[in-house]
Backbone as a ProteinNet text record, in pm:
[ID]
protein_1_A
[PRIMARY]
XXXXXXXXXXXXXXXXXXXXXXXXXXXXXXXXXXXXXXXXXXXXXXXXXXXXXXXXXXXXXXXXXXXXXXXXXXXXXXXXXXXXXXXXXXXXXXXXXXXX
[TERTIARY]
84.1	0	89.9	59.2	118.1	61.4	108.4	25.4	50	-54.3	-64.5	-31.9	94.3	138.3	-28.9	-109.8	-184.6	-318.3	-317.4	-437.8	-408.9	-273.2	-243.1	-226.9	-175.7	-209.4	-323	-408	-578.9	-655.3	-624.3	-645.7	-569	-418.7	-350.2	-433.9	-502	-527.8	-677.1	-745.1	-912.6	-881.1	-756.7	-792.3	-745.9	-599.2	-620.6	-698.8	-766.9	-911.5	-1006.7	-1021.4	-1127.5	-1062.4	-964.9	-906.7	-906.4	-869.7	-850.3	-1011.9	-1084.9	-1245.5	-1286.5	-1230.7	-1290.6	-1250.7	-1092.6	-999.3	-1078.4	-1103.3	-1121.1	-1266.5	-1323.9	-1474.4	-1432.1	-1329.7	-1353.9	-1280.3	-1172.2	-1114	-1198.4	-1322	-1374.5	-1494.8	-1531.4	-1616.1	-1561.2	-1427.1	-1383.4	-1350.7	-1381.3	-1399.8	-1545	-1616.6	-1782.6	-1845.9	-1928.4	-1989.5	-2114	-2131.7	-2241	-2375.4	-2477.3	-2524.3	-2722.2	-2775.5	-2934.6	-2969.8	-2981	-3036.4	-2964	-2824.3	-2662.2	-2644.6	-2677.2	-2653.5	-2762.8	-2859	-2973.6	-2983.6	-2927.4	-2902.9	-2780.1	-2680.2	-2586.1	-2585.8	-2677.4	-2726.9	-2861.4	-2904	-3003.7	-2916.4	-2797.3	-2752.8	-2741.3	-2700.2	-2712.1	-2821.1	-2945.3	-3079.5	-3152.1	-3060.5	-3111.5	-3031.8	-2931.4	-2866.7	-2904.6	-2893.4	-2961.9	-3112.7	-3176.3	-3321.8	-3283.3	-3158.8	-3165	-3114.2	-3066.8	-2970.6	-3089.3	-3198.3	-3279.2	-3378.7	-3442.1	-3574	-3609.8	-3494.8	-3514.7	-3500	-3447.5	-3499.5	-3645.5	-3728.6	-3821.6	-3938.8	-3868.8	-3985.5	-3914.8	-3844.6	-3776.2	-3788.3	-3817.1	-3782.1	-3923.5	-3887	-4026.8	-4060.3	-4168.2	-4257.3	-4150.6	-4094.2	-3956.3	-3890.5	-3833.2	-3713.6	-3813.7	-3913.2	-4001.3	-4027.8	-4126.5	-4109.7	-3944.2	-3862.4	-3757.1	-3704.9	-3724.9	-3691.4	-3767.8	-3892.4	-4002.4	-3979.9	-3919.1	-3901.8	-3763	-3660.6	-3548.3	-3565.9	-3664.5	-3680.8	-3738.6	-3833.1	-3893	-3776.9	-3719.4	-3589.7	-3496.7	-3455.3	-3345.6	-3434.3	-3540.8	-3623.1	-3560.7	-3544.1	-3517.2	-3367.5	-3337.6	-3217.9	-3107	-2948.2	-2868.2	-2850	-2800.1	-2764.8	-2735	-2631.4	-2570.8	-2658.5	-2744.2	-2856.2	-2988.3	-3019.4	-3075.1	-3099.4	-2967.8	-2895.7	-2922.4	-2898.2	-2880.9	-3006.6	-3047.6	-3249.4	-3336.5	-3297.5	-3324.4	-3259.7	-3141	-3108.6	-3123.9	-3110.9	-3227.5	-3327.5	-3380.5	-3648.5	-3598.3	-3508.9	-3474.5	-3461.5	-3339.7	-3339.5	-3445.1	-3476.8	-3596.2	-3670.1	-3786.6	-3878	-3817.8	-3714.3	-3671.5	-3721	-3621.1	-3622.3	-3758.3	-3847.9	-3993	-4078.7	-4039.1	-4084.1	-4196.2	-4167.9	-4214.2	-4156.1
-116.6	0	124.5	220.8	345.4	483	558.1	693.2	785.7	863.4	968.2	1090.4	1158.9	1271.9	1386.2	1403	1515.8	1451.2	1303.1	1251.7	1270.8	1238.2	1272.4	1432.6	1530.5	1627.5	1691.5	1656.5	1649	1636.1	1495.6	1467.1	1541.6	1587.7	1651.8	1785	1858.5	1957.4	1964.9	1862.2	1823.4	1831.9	1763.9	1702.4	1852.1	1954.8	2030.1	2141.3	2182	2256.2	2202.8	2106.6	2023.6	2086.7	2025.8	2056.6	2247.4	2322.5	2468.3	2480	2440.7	2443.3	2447.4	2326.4	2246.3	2356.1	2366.2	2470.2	2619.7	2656.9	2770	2811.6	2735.8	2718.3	2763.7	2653.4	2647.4	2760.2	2828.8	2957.4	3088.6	3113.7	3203.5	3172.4	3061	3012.6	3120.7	3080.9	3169.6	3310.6	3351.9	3504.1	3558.3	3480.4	3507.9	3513.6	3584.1	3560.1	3505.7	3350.3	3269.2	3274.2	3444.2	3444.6	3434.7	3422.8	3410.1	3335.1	3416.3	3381.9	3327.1	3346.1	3317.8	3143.9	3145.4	3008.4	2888	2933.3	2853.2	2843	2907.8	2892.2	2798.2	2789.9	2681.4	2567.2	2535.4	2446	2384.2	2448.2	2349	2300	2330.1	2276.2	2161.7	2076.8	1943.1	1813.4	1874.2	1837.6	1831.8	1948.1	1977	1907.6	1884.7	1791.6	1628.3	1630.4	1484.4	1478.7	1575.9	1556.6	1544.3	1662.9	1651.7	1513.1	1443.6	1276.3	1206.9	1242.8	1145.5	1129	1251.8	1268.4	1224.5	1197	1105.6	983.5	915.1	758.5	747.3	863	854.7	830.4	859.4	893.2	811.7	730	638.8	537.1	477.6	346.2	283.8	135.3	130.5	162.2	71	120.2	154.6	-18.6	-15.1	134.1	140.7	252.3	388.6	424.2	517.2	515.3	474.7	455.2	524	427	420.5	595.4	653.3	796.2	860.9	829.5	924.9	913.3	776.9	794.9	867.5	868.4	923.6	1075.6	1133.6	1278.2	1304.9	1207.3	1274	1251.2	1161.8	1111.5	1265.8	1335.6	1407.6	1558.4	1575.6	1672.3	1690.7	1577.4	1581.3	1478.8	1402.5	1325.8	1391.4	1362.1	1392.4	1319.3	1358.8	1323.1	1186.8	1171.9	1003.8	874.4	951.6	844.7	871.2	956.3	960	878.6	864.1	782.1	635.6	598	488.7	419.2	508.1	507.1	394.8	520.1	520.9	363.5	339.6	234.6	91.8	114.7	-29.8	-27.9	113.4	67.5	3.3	76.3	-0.2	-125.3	-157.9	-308.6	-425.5	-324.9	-461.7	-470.3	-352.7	-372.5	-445.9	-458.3	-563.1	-673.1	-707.1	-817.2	-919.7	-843.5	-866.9	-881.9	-850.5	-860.1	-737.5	-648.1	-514.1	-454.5
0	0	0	-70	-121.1	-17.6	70.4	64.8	1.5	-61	-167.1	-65.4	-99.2	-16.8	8.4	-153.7	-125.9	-5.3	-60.1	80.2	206.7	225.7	335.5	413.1	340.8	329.4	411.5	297.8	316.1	481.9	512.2	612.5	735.4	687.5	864.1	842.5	716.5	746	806.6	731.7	818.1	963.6	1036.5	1160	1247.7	1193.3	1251.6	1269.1	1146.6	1141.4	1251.5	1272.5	1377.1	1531.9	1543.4	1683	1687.8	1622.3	1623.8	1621.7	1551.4	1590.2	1728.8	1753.9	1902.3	2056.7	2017.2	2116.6	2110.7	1977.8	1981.2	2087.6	2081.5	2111.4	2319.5	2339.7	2455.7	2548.7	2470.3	2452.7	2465.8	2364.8	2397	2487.8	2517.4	2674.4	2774.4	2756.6	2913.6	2893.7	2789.8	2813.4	2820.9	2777.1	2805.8	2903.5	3019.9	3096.3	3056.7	3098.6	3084.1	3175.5	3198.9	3262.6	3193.8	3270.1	3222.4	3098.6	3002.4	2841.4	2802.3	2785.5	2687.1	2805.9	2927.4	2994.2	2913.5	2911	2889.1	2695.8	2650.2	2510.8	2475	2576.9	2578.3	2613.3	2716.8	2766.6	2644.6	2585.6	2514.6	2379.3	2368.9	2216.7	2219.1	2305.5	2318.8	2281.7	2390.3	2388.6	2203.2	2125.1	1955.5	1908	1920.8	1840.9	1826.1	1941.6	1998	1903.4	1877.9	1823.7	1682.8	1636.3	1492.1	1435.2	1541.4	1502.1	1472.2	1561.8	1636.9	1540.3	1486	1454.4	1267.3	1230.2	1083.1	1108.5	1203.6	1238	1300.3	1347.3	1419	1320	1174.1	1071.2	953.2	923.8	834.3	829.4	986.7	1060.3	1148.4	1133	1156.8	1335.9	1369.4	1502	1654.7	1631.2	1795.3	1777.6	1669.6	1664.6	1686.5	1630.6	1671.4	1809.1	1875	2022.1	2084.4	2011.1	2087.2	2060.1	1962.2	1927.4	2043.2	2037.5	2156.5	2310.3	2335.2	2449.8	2479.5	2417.5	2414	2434.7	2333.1	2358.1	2432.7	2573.2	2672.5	2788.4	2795.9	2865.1	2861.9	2731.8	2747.8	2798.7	2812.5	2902.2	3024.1	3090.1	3242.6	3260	3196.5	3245.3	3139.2	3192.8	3134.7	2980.5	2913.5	2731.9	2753.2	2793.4	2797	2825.1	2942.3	3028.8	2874.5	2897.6	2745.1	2627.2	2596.3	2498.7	2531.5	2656.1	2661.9	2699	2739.7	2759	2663.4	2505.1	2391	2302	2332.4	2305.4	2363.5	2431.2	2538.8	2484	2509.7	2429.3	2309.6	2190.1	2080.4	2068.7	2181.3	2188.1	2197	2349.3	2389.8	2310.4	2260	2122.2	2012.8	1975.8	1862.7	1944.4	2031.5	2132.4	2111.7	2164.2	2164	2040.8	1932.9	1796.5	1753.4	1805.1	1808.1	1701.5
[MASK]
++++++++++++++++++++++++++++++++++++++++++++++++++++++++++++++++++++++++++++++++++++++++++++++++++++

């Protein structure tokens, strides 16, 4: 196997764009005061992302995985993302499981 100098290239420059992305982000965090509106606008980006992953399997896929989308989005209302997640992937499971 051969590497192509420009693929490679390619890729060191994708990965440090990503990281200078990622750094930069958490860089100007700490010059921001995160108070009222600007807290609660940071705090929901998570909860949307999670929906925008979520919400074309909810409507693609059949009944288990539906369920399993709906309960996920009432789950990330009140429990943290991860627990969420894993919420969502269990109903998935078991409803297969069960022939749902």
């Amino acid at each position: 196997m051969t590497v192509d100098f420009s693929t490679l290239l390619a890729i060191t420059a994708m990965a440090a764009v990503t990281v200078l992305t990622r750094l930069s982000g958490l860089v100007l965090v700490w010059h921001v005061s995160l108070e009222g509106s600007r807290r609660k606008a940071i705090e929901s980006i998570p909860p949307a992302v999670l929906m925008a992953v979520v919400a074309p399997t909810a409507f693609a896929t059949g009944i288990a995985e539906t369920i399993a989308c709906a309960v996920t989005a009432i789950a990330a209302l009140r429990l943290p993302m991860l627990v969420s997640v894993a919420l969502g992937v269990f109903c998935v499971a078991l409803l297969r499981a069960t022939g749902i």
